[in-house]
JSON list of C-alpha atoms in Angstrom, two decimals:
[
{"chain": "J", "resi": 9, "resn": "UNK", "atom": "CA", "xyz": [20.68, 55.26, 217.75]},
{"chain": "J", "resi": 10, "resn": "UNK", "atom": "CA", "xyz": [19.75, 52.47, 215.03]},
{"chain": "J", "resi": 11, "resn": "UNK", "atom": "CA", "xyz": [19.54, 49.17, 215.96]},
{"chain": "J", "resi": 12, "resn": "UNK", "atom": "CA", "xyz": [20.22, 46.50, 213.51]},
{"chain": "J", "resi": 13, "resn": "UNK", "atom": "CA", "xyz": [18.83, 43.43, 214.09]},
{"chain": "J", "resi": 14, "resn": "UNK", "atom": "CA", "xyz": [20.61, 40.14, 212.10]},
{"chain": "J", "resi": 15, "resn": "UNK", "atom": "CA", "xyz": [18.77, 37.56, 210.32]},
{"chain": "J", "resi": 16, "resn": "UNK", "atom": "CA", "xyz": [19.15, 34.50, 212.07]},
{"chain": "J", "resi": 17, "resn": "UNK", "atom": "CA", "xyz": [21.74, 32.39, 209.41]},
{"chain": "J", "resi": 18, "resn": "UNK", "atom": "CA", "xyz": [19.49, 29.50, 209.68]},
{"chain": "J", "resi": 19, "resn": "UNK", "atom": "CA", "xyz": [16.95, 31.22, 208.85]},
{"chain": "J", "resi": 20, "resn": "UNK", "atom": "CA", "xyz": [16.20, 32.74, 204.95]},
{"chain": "J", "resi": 21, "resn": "UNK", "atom": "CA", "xyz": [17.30, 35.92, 204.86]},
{"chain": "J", "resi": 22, "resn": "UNK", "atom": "CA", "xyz": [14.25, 38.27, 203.47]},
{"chain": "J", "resi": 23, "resn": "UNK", "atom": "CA", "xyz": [14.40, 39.30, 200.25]},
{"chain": "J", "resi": 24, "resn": "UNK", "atom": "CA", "xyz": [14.01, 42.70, 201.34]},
{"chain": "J", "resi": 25, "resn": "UNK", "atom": "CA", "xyz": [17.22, 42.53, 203.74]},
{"chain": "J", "resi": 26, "resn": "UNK", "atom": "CA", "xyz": [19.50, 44.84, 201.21]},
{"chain": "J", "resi": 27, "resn": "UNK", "atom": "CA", "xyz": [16.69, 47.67, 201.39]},
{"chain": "J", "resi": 28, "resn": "UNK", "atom": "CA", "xyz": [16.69, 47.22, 204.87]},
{"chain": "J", "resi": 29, "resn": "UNK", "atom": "CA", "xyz": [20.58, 47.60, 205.36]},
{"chain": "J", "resi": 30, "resn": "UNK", "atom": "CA", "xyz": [20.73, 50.19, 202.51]},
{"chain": "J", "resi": 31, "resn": "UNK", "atom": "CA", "xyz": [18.28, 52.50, 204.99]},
{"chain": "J", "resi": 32, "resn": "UNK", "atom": "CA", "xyz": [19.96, 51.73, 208.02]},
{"chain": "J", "resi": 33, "resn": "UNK", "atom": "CA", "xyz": [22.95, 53.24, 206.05]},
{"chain": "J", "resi": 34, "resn": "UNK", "atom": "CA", "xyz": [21.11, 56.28, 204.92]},
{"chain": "J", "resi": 35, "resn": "UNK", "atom": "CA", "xyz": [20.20, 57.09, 208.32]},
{"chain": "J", "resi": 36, "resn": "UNK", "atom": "CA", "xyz": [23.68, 55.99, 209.60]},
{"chain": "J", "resi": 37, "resn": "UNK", "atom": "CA", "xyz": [25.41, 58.58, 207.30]},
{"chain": "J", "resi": 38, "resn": "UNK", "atom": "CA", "xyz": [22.49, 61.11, 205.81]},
{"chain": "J", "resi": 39, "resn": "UNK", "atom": "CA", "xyz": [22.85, 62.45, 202.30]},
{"chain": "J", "resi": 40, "resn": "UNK", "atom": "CA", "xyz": [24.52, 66.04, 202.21]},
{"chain": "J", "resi": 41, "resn": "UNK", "atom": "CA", "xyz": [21.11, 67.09, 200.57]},
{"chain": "J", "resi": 42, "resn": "UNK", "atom": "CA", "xyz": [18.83, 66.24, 203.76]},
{"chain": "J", "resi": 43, "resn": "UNK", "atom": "CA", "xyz": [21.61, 68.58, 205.83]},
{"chain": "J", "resi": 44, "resn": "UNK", "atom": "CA", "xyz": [20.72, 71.92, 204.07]},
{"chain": "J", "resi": 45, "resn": "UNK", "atom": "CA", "xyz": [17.15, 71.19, 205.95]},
{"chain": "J", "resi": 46, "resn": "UNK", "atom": "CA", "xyz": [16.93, 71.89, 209.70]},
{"chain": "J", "resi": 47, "resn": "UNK", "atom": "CA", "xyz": [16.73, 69.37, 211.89]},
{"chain": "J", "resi": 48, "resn": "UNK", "atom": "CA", "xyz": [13.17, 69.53, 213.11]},
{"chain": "J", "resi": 49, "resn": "UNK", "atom": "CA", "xyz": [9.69, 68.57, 212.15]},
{"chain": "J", "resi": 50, "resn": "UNK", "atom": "CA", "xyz": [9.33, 71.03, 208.81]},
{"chain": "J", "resi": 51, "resn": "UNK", "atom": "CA", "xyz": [13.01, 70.50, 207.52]},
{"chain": "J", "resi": 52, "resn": "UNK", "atom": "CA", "xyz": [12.42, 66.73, 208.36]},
{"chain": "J", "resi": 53, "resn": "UNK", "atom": "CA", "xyz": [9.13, 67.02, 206.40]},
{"chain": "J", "resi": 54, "resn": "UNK", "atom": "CA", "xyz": [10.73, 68.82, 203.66]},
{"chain": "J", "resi": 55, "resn": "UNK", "atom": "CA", "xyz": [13.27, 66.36, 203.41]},
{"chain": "J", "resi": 56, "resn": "UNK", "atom": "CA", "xyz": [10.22, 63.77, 202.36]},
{"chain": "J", "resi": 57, "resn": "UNK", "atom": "CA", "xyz": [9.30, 66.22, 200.00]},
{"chain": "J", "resi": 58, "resn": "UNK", "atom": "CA", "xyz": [12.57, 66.50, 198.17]},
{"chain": "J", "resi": 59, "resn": "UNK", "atom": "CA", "xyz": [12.66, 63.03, 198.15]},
{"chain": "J", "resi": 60, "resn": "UNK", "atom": "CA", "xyz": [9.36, 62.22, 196.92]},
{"chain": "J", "resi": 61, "resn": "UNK", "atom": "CA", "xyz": [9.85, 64.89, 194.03]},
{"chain": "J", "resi": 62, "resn": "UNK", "atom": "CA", "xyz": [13.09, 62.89, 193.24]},
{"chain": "J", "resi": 63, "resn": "UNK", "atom": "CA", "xyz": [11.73, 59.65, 193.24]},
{"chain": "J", "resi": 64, "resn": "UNK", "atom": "CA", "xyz": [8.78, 60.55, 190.77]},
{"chain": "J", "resi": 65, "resn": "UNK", "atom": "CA", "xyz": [11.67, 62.08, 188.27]},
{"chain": "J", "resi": 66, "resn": "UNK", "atom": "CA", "xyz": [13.92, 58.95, 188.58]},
{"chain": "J", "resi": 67, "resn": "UNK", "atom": "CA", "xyz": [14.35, 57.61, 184.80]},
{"chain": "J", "resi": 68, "resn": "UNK", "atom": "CA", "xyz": [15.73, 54.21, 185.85]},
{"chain": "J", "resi": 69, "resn": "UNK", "atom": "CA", "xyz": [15.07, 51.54, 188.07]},
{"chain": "J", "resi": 70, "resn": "UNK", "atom": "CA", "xyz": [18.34, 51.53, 189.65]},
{"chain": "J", "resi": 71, "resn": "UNK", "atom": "CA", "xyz": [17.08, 54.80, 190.52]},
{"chain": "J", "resi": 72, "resn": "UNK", "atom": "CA", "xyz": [13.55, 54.42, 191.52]},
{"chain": "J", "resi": 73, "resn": "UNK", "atom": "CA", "xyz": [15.13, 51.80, 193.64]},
{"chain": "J", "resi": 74, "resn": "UNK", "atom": "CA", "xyz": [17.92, 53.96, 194.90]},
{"chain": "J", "resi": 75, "resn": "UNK", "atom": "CA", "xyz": [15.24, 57.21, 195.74]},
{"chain": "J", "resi": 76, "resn": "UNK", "atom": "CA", "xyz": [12.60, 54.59, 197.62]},
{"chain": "J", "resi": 77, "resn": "UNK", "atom": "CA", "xyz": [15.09, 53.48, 200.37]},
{"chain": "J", "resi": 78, "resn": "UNK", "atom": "CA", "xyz": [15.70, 57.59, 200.52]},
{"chain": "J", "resi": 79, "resn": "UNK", "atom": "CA", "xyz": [12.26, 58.26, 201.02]},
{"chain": "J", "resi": 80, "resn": "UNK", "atom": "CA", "xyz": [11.69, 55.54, 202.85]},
{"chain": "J", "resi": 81, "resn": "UNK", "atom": "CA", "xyz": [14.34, 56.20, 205.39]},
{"chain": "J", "resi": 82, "resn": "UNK", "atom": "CA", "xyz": [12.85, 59.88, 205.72]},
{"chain": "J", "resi": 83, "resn": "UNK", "atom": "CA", "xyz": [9.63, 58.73, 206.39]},
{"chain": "J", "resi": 84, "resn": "UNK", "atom": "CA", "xyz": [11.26, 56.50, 209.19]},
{"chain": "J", "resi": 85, "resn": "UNK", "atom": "CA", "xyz": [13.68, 59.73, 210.36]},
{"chain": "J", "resi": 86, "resn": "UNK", "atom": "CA", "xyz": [10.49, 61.55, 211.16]},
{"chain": "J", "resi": 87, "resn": "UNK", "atom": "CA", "xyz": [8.54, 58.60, 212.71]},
{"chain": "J", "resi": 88, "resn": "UNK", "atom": "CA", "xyz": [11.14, 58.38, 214.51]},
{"chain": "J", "resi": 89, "resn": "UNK", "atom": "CA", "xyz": [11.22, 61.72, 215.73]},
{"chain": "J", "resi": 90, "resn": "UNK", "atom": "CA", "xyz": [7.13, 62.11, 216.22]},
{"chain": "J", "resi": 91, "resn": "UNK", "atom": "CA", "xyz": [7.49, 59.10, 218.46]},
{"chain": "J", "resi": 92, "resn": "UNK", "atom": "CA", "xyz": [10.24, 59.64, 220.32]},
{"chain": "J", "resi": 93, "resn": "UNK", "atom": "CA", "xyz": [11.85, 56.83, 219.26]},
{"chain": "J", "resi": 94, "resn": "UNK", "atom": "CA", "xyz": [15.41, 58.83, 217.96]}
]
């Protein structure tokens, strides 16, 4: 279970709120590539590996910026899992 957590509307909001929300939705909804893996510690870590691979062959920023919040929210996935925090 993912907990989002709102900026207070006072508040700024950080400038790094839309890679934050675009995780959240990554993990909310995982791409149909990261289901052909098993869900355990290799097919997690092979996950990272797909989308490392895919983030050093991104051509454009738009997406290098779309395959960082992928592997981002892998890395996070498996943290997750490593620290029983699912």
């Amino acid at each position: 279970m993912m907990m989002i957590i709102f900026p207070d509307k006072e508040k700024e909001t950080p400038k790094d709120w839309a890679f934050m929300e675009k995780s959240g939705e990554v993990l909310a909804s995982m791409p149909d590539t990261w289901k052909a893996y098993p869900d355990n510690e290799a097919g997690m870590m092979s996950v990272i590996d797909m989308e490392y691979n895919e983030l050093k062959n991104a051509m454009t920023d738009k997406d290098k910026s779309c395959e960082l919040v992928h592997l981002a929210s892998a890395c996070l996935r498996m943290w997750r899992r490593l620290n029983h925090a699912e």
